[in-house]
Coordinates of C-alpha atoms in Angstrom, one line a residue:
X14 CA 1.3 24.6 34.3
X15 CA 3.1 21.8 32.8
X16 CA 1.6 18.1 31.6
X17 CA -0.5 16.4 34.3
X18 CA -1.3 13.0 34.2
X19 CA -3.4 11.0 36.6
X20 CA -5.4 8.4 37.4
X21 CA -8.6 7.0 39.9
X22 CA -10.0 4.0 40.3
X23 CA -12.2 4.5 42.9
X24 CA -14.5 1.0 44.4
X25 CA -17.1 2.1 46.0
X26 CA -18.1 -0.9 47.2
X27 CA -14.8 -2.0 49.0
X28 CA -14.3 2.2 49.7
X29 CA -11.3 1.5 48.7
X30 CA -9.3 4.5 47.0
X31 CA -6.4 3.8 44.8
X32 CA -4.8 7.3 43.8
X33 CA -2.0 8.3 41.6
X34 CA -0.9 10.9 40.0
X35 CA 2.1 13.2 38.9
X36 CA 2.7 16.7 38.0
X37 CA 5.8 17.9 36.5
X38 CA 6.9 21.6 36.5
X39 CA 4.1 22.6 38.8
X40 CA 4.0 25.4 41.8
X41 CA 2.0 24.9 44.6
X42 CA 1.7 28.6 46.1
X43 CA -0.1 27.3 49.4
X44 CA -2.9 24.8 51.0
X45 CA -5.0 26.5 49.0
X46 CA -3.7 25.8 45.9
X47 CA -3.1 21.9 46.2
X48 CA -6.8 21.8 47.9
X49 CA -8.5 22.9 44.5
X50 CA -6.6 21.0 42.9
X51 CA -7.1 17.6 44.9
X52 CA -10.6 18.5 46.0
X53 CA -12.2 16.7 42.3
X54 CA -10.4 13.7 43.1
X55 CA -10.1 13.1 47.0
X56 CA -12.8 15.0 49.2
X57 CA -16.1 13.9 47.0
X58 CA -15.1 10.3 47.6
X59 CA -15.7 10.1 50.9
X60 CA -19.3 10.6 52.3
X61 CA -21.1 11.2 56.0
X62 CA -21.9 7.4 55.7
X63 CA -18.5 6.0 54.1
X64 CA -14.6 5.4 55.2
X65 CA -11.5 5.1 53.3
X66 CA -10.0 1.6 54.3
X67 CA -7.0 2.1 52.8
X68 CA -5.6 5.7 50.8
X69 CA -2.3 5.3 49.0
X70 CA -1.4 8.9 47.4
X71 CA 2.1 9.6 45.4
X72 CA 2.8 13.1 45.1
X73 CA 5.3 14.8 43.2
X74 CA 5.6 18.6 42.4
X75 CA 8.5 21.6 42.2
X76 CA 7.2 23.1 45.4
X77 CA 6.8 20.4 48.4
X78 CA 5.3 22.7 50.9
X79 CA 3.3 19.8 52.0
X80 CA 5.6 17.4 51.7
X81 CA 5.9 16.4 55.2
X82 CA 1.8 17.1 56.1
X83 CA -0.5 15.7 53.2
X84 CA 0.1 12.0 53.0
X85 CA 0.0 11.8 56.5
X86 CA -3.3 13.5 57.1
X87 CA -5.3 12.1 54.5
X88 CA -4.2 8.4 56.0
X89 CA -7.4 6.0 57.0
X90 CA -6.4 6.7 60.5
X91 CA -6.4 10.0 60.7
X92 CA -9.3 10.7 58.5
X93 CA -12.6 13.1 59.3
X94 CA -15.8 12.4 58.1
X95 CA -16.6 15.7 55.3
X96 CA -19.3 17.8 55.9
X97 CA -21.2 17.5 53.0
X98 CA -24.4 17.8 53.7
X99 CA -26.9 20.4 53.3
X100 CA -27.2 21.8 57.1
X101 CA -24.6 24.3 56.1
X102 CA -25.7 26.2 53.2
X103 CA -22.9 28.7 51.4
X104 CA -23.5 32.0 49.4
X105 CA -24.3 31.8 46.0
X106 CA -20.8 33.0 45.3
X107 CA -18.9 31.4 42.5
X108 CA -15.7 33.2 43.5
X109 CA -15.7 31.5 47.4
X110 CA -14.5 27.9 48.2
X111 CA -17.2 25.7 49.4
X112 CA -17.5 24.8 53.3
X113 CA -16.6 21.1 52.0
X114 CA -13.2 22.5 50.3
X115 CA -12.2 24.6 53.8
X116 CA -13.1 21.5 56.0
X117 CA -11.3 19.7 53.9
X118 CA -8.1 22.0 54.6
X119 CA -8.4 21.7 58.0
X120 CA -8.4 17.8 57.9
X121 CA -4.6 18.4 57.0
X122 CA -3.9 19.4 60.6
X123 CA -5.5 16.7 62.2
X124 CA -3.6 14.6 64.7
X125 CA -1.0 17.5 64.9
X126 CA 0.4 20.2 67.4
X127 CA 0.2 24.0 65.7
X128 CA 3.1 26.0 67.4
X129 CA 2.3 29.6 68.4
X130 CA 5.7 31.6 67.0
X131 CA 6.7 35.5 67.0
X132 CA 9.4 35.4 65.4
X133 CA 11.4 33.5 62.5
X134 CA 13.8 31.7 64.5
X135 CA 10.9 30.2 66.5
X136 CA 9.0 29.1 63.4
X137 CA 11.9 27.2 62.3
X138 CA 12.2 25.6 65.3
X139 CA 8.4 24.4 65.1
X140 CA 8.7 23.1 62.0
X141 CA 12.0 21.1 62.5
X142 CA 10.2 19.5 66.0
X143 CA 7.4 18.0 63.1
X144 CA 4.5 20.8 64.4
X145 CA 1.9 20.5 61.7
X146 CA 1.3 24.0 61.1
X147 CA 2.6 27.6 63.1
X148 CA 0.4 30.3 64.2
X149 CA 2.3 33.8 64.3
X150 CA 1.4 36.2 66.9
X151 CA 2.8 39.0 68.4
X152 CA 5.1 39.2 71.4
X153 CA 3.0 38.9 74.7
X154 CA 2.6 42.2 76.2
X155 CA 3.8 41.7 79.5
X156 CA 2.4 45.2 81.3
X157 CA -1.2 44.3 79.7
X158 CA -1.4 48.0 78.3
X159 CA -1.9 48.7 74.9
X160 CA -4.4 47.2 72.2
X161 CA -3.3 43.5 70.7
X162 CA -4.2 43.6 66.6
X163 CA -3.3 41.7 63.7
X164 CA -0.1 41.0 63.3
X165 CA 2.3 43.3 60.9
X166 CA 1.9 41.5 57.4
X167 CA 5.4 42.5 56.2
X168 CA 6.6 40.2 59.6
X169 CA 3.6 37.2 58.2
X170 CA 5.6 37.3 54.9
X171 CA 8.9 37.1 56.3
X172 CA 7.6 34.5 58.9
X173 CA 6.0 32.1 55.2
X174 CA 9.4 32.5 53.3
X175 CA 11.2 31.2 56.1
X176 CA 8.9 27.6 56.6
X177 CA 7.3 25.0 54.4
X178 CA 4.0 24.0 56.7
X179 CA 1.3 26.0 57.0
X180 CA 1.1 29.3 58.6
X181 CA -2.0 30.3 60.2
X182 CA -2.5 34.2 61.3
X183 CA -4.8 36.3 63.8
X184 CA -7.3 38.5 62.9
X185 CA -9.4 40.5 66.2
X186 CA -13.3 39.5 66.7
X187 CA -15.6 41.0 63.8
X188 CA -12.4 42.7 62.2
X189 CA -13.6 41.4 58.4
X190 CA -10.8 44.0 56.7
X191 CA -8.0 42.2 59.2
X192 CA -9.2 38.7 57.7
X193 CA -9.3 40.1 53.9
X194 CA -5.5 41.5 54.3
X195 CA -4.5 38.6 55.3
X196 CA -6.4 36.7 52.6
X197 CA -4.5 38.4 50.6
X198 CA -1.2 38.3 52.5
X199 CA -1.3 34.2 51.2
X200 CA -1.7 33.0 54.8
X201 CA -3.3 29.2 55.0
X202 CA -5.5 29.6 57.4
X203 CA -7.2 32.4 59.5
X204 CA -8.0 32.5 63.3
X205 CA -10.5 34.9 64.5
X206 CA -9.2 35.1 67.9
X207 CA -11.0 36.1 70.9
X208 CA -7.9 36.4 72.7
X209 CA -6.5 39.7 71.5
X210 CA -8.6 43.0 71.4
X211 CA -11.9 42.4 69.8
X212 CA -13.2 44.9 66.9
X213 CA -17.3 44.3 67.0
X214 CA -18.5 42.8 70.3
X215 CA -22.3 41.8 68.3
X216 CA -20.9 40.5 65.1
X217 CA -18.7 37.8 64.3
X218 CA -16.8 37.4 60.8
X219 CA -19.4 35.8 57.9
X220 CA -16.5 33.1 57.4
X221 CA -18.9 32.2 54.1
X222 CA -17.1 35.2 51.8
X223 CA -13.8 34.2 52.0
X224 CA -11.3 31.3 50.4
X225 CA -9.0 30.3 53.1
X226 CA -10.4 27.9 56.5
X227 CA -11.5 30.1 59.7
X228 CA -10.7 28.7 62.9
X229 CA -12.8 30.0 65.8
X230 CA -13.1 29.7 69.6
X231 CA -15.2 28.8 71.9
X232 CA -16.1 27.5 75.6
X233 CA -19.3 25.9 75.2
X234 CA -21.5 23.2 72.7
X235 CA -23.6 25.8 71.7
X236 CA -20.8 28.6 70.9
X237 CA -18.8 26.5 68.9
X238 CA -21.7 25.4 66.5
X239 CA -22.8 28.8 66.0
X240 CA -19.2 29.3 65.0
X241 CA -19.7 26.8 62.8
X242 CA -22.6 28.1 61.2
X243 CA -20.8 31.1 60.7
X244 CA -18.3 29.2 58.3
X245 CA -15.8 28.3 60.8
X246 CA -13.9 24.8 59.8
X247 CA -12.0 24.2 62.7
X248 CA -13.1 25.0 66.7
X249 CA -10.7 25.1 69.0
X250 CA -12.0 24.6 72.5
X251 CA -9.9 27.6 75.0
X252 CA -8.7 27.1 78.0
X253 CA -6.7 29.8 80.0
X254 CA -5.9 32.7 78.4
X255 CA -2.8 34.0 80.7
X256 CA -0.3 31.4 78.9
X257 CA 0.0 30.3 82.8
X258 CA 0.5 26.6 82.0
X259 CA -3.0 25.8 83.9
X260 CA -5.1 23.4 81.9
X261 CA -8.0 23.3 84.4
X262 CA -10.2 25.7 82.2
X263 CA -9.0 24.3 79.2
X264 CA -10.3 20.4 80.7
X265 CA -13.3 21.6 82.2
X266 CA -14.7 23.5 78.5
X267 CA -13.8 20.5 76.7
X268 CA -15.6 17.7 78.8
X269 CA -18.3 20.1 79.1
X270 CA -18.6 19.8 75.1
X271 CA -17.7 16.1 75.5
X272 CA -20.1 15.6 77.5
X273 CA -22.8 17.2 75.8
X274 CA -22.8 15.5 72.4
X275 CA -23.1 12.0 74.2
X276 CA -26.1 13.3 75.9
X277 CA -27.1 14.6 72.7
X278 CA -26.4 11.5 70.9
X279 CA -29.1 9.4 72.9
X280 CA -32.1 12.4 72.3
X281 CA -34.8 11.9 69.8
X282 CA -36.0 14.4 67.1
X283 CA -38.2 16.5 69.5
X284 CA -35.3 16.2 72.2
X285 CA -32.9 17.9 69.9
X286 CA -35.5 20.7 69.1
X287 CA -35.7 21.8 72.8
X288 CA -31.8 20.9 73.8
X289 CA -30.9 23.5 70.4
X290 CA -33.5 26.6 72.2
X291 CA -31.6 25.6 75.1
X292 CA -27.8 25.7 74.1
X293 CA -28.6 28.6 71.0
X294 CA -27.5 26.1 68.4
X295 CA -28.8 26.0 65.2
X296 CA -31.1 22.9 64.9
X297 CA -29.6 22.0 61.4
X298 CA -26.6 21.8 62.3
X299 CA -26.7 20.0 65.9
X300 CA -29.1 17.7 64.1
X301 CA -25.6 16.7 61.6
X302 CA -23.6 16.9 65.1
X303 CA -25.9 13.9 66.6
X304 CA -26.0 12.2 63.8
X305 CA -21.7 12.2 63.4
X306 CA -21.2 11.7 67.4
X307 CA -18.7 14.3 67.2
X308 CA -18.3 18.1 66.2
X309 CA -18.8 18.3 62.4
X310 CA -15.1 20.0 61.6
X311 CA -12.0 19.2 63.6
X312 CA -12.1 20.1 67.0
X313 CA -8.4 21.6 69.0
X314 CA -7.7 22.3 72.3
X315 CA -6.2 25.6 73.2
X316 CA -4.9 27.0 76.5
X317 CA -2.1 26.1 79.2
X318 CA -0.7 23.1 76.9
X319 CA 2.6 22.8 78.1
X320 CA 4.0 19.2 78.4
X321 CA 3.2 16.1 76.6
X322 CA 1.3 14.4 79.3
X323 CA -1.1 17.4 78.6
X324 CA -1.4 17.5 75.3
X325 CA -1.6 13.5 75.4
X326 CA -4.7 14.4 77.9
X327 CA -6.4 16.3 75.3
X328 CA -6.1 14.2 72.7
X329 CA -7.5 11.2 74.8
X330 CA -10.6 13.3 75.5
X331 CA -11.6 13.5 72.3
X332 CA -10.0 16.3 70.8
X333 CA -8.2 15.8 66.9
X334 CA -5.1 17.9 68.2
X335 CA -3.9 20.9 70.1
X336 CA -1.9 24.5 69.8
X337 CA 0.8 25.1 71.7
X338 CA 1.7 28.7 73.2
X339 CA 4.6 30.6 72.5
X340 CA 5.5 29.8 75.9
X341 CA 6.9 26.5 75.0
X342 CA 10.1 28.7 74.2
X343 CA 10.8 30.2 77.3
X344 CA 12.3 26.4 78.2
X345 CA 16.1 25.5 78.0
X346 CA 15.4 23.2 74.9
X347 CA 12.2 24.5 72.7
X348 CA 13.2 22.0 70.1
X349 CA 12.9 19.4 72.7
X350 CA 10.0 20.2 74.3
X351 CA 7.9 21.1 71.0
X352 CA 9.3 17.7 70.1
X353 CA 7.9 15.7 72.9
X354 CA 4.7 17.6 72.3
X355 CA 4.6 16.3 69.2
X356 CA 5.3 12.4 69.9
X357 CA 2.7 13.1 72.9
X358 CA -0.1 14.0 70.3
X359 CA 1.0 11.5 68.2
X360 CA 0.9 8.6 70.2
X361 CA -1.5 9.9 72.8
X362 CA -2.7 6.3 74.0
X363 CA 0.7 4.7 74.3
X364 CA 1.9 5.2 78.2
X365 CA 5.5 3.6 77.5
X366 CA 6.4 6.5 74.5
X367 CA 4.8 9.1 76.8
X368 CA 7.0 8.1 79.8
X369 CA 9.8 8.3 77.0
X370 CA 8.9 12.4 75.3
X371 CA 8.1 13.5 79.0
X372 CA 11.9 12.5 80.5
X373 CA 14.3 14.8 80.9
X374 CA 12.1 18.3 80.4
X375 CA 12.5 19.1 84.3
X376 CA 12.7 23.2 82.7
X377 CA 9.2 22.9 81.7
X378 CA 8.3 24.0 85.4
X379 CA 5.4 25.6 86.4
X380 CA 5.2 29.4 86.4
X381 CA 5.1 31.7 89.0
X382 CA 1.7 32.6 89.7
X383 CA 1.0 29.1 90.0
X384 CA 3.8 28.5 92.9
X385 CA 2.4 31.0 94.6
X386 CA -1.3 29.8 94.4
X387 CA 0.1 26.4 95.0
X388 CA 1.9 27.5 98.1
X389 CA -1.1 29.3 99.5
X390 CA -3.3 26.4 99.1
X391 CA -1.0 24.5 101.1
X392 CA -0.7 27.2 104.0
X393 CA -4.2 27.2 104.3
X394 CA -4.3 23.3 104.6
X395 CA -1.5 23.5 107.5
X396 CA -3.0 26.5 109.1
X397 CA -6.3 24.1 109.0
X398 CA -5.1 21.1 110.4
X399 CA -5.9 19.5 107.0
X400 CA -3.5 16.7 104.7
X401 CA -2.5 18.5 101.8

C-alpha cells in the first residue's frame, strides 16, 4: 500500500459531506475492497433519520474498476437510507462484514440495469451499453432436462478478467459450499437463485457468515423480509421465470409488495404485530420497513424485462433498478437494446427520452409462445362475437 492522504469535513448540521481523498499506488481487487476502505468515511455518515444534500467524492487509484459506478451511486439522488439499526443483529464474528458494509455495496447498483451474460463476448457488450453490474449464468437449457448448478468458476474468472463492473454469480437454494467457492472465486456479489435447481428445500443460506452482499428472491412482502433477515442486501422481486418477455408476473408481485408497505405504513404498533403473524415477517424488521416506507435494502425487479418501456415501468413503481435476461442478446443489436435499457432505467420519468431509446428496436419482438397465446385469445374473442 503506498501513502494515503485524505480528508473530511463532515457538517452535520447542513448534512453536508465534503470528501476528498487520494491514493497513490494502490490496488483495488474488487467492491469489496474499496467498501472497507470507504466504509470509515462514507456509510457512518449517513443515518435512518438524515440525507446527503450534496456528496462531492474525487477518486484516484491504479485499479479503476469502479470508475464508471461509484461516483454515480453514492450521488444525493441516487442515495439509500443505511440500515443501521439494531433490527438486524449479525454474528459475533470479527472475520464477517457487517449488514451495514453489504447494504452499503449494494447501494452501488442502485438506479442501474444488471445484464445476465454466459459468455465473455456478452459481458463486454453489457458493460460497454453502461449496465451497472453482469450476472453470469449458464446457457439456458432449452430441452429443460438436466440439473442447473453453479456456474463453472474457471468460466466466472475468465468472465472478471474480461470487465471492470461488478460481476455477480449464482449459487442454488441452501447450497452454502456453492456460495463459499464463489466467495472465494473474488465474485462481488452472490445470488441465491431460486431459479436454477435448488439444493435444501427447508433451509435458506445464513447470508450472516459471509463477506460479499446476497441478493435473494422473492414474490411476496413477507418472503422478501424473511430474506432479509437472513442477511440478504438486495431483494429482487421475480417475475416469469421462462425468459418469455411477459412481465405480468413480474407487475403483479411487485405491486403486491407496493402495495403492502403503504398499507403497512398507516398501521399502529399493535397493527404491525398482527399484519407480521399474518405475512411471516419478522416484527423487527417490518417495524424498520414502516418506519422507512420502503424495503430496508434496495429492491430490483427481475423477470420478462425486455424493452425500455418495461424496465421504465418498474422503475416508476417503485423499484431502485432491474436485471435483464440473457435474452436481450438474441436481438439483431444487443448493444442497442441493453443500451436503451439503460437510458430507460435511467430516466424512467421522462416520456420524451423513452420515446427516443424505444425507436428503432422493432427485433425486440415478442416470442413465440406469446404469439401463439396472443393469437388464441383472439380466436376465442371472434369465435365469441366479442371486440378484441
Amino acid at each position: 500500500m503506498g501513502r494515503r492522504e485524505y480528508k473530511t469535513i463532515i457538517d452535520r448540521k447542513q448534512s453536508i459531506l465534503h470528501f476528498h481523498f487520494s491514493c497513490h499506488r494502490r490496488n483495488f481487487q474488487n467492491l469489496l475492497d474499496l467498501s472497507i476502505f470507504l466504509t470509515g468515511n462514507i456509510f457512518p455518515i449517513y443515518k435512518s433519520t438524515q440525507s446527503i444534500s450534496s456528496a462531492s467524492i474525487s477518486i484516484q487509484f491504479h485499479s479503476d474498476i469502479l470508475s464508471n459506478t461509484l461516483c454515480a451511486k453514492m450521488a444525493d439522488d441516487c442515495a439509500v437510507t443505511v440500515y443501521n439499526n439494531n433490527a438486524i443483529s449479525d454474528p459475533n464474528n470479527n472475520n464477517k462484514n457487517t449488514f451495514s458494509v453489504k447494504v452499503g455495496l449494494a447501494q452501488m447498483l442502485r438506479g442501474g440495469a444488471i445484464v445476465e451474460v454466459t459468455n465473455v463476448d456478452e459481458a463486454k457488450i453489457a458493460e460497454s451499453a453502461g449496465a451497472c453490474c453482469i450476472i453470469v449464468s449458464e446457457q439456458v437449457n432449452k430441452s429443460g432436462s438436466g440439473i442447473s448448478r453453479m456456474l463453472d468458476p474457471a468460466v466466472v474468472k475468465q468472465i472478471q478478467r474480461s470487465v471492470a463492473i461488478p460481476v455477480m454469480a449464482k449459487a442454488r437454494v441452501g447450497h452454502f459450499v456453492e456460495a463459499q467457492i464463489l466467495e472465494a472465486v473474488g465474485v462481488d456479489y452472490i445470488d441465491e437463485n431460486e431459479l436454477i435447481a435448488v439444493a435444501d428445500e427447508d433451509h435458506f443460506i445464513n447470508k450472516h457468515n459471509f463477506q460479499l452482499p446476497f441478493v435473494c428472491g422473492c414474490r411476496s412482502l413477507g418472503e422478501g423480509l424473511r430474506r432479509v433477515r437472513e442477511g440478504a442486501a438486495m431483494i429482487r422481486t421475480q417475475g416469469d421465470y421462462s425468459g418469455s418477455g411477459n412481465i405480468v408476473d413480474t407487475v403483479k408481485h411487485i405491486r403486491e409488495v407496493m402495495g403492502k408497505i403503504r398499507v403497512l405504513t398507516n398501521m399502529d404498533e399493535d397493527e404491525v404485530f398482527t399484519f407480521a403473524k399474518e405475512i411471516g415477517a419478522p416484527y423487527d424488521i417490518l417495524a424498520q420497513t414502516k418506519q422507512m416506507g420502503r424495503l430496508p435494502v434496495v429492491h430490483f425487479a427481475s423477470g420478462g424485462i425486455s424493452t425500455p418501456a418495461d424496465a421504465a415501468l418498474m422503475m416508476q413503481l417503485g423499484c431502485d433498478g432491474v436485471f435483464v435476461g440473457s435474452e436481450v442478446f438474441d436481438s439483431v443489436d444487443p448493444y442497442k437494446s441493453v443500451r436503451a435499457i439503460v437510458q430507460a432505467v435511467r430516466n424512467y420519468n421522462d416520456a420524451h427520452i423513452l420515446a427516443k431509446v424505444s425507436s428503432g428496436l422493432n427485433d425486440l419482438v415478442a416470442s413465440g409462445s406469446e404469439l401463439n397465446d396472443a393469437i388464441t385469445r383472439l380466436n376465442v374473442d371472434d369465435n365469441n362475437g366479442g371486440n378484441y
